[in-house]
Short mmCIF file of C-alpha atoms in Angstrom, two decimals:
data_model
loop_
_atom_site.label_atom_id
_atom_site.label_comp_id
_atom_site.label_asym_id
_atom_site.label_seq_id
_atom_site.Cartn_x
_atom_site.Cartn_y
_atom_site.Cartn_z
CA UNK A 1 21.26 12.63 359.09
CA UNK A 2 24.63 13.04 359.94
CA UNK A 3 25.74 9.95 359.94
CA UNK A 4 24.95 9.90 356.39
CA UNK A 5 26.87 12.80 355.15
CA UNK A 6 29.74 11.53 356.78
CA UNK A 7 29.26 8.59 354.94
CA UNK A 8 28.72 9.89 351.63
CA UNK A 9 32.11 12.22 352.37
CA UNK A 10 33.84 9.28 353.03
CA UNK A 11 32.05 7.34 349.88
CA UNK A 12 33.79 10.53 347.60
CA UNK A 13 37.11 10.54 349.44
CA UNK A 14 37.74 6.98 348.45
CA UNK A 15 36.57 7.45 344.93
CA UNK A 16 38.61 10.22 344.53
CA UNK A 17 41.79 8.10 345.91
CA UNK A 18 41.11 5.26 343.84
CA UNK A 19 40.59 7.49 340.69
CA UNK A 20 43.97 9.56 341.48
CA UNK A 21 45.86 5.76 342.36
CA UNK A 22 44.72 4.53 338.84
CA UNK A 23 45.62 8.19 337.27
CA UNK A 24 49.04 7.25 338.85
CA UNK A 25 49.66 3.88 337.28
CA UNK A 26 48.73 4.95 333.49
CA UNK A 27 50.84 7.37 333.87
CA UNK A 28 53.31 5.13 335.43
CA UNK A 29 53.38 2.31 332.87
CA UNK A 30 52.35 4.67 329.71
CA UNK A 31 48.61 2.77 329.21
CA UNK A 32 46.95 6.07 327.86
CA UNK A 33 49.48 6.88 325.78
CA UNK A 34 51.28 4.97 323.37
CA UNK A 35 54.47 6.53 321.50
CA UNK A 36 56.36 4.93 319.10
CA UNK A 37 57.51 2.22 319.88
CA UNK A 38 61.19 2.46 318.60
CA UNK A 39 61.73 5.44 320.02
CA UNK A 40 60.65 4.43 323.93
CA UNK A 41 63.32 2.16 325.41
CA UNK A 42 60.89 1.31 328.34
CA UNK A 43 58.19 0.05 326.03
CA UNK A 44 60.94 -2.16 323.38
CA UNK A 45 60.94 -5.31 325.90
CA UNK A 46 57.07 -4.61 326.31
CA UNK A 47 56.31 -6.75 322.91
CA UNK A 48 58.06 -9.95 324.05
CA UNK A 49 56.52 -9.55 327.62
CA UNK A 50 52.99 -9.25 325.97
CA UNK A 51 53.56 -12.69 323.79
CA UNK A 52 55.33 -14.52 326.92
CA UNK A 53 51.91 -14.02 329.01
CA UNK A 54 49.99 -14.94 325.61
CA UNK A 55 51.47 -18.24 325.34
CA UNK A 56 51.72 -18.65 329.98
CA UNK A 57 48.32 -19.13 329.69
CA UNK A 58 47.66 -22.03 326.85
CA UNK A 59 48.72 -25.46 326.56
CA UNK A 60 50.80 -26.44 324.43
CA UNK A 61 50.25 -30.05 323.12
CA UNK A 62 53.52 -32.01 322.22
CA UNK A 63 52.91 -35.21 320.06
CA UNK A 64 54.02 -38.49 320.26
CA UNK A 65 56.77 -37.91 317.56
CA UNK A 66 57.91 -34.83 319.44
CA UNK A 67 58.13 -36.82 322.82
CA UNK A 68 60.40 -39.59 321.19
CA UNK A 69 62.53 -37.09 319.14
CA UNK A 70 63.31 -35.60 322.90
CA UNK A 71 63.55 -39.34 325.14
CA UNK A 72 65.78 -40.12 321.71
CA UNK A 73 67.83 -37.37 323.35
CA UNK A 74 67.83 -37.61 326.74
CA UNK A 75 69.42 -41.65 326.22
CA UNK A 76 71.90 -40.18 324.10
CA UNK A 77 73.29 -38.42 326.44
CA UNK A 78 75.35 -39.79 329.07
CA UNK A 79 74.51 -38.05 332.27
CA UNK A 80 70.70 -37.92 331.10
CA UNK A 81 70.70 -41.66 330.19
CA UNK A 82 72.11 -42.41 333.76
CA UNK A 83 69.29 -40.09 335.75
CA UNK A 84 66.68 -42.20 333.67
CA UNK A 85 68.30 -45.69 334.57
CA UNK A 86 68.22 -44.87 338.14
CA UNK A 87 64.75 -44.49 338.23
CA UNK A 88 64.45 -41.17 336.94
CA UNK A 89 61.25 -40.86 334.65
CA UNK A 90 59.88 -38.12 332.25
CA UNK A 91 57.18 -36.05 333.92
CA UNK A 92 56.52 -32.87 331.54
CA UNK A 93 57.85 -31.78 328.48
CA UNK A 94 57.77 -28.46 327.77
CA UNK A 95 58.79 -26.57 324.40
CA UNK A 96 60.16 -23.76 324.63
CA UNK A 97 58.21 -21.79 321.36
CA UNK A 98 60.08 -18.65 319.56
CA UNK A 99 58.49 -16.38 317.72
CA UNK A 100 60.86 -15.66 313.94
CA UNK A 101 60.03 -13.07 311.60
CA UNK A 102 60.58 -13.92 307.69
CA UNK A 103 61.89 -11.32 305.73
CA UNK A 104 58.99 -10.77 304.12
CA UNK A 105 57.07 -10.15 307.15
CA UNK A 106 55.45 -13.32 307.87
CA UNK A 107 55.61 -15.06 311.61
CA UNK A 108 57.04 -18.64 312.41
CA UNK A 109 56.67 -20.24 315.69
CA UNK A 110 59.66 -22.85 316.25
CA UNK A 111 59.85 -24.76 318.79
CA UNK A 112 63.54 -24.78 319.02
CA UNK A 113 64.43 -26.04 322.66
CA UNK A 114 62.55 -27.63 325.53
CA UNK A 115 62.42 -28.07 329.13
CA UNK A 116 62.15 -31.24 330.34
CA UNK A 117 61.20 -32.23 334.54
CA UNK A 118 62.66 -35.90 335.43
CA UNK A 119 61.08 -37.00 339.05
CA UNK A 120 62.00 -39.51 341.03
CA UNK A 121 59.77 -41.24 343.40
CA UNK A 122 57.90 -37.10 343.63
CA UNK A 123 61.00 -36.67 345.98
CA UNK A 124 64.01 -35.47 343.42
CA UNK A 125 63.52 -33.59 340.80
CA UNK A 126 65.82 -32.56 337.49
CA UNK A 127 65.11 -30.15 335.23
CA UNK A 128 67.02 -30.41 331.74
CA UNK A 129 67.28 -28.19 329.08
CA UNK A 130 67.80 -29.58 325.48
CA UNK A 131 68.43 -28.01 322.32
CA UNK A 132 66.10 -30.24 319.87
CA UNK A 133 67.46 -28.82 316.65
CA UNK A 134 70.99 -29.69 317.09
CA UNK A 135 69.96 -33.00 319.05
CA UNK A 136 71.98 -32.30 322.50
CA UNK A 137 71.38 -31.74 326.21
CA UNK A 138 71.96 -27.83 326.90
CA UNK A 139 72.13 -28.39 330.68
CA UNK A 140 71.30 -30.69 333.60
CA UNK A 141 69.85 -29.03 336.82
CA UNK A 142 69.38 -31.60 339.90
CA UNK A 143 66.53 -30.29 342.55
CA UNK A 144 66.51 -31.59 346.25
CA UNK A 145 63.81 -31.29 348.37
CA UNK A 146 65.08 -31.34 352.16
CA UNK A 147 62.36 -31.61 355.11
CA UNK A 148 63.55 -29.97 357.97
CA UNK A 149 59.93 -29.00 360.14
CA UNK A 150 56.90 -32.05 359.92
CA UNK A 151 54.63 -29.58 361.46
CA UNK A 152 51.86 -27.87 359.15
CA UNK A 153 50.91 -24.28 358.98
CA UNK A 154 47.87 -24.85 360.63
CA UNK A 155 49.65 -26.19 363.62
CA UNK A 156 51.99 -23.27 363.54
CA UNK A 157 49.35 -20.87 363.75
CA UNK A 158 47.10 -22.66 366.61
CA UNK A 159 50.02 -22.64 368.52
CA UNK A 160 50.85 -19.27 368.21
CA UNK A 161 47.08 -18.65 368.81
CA UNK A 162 47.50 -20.51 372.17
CA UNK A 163 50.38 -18.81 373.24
CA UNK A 164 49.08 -15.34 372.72
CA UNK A 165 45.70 -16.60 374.41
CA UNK A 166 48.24 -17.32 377.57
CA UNK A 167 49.65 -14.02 377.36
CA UNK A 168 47.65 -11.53 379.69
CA UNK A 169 48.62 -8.53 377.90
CA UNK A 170 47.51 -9.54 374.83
CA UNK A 171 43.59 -9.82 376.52
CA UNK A 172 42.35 -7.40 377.92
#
């Protein structure tokens, strides 16, 4: 018997942590309440946040005139043209989509600029950034990958297993 009040103390502590945690947070981040807008400068960026996870979580399909409009680019450049001649091949495309309000109040998505990964052999990768309206590269960032340690986490972690299995003060 009292092993079970205990329990059901403990049982109503925790609920009453969790309830006062989650109190916390609304309060926090303003979820039970929502002002206007224009008038909370925490909450103004809180619109563009709310689209960017929105569109993180859907694909966005490029066609086959999109893809040439952007390899169209990437040889007219000179330093992009070079990375592709050396090997260098497209791997993803990705549009970068804005959001434009009309004046009368209706939304257009433009795709404006895109992100484009080049790989090499899985080993070296570039990322370039192209403005597709204007038909230029923005910016050309080359990725390395350097391998310093061959030895996997799981071995890592055996041996540290081992070594604190030698240890006498560690058993006891």
């Amino acid at each position: 018997m009292h092993r079970r009040s205990i329990l059901l103390v403990a049982i109503i502590v925790i609920a009453i942590a969790i309830v006062v945690t989650l109190s916390y947070a609304y309060a926090q981040y303003n979820i039970g309440n929502i002002p206007n807008a224009i008038d909370d400068k925490s909450r103004w960026f809180y619109g563009f946040r709310l689209s960017r996870e929105i569109l993180r979580h859907y694909i966005v399909e490029v066609s086959d005139e999109y893809r040439t409009r952007i390899e169209n680019i990437l040889r007219s450049d000179p330093n992009a043209s070079t990375l592709l001649e050396n090997g260098y091949s497209i791997t993803v495309i990705k549009p970068i989509v804005r959001f434009v309000v009309q004046g009368d109040g209706s939304i257009v998505m433009r795709a404006d600029k895109a992100v484009v990964i080049l790989a090499k052999n899985g080993e070296n990768r570039t990322i370039v950034y192209i403005d597709v309206i204007n038909g230029f590269v923005i910016e050309i960032v080359k990725c390395e990958r350097i391998l310093k340690n061959r030895m996997s986490i799981s071995d890592r972690f055996s041996s540290m297993w081992i070594e604190a299995l030698d240890d006498d003060s560690v058993i006891r």
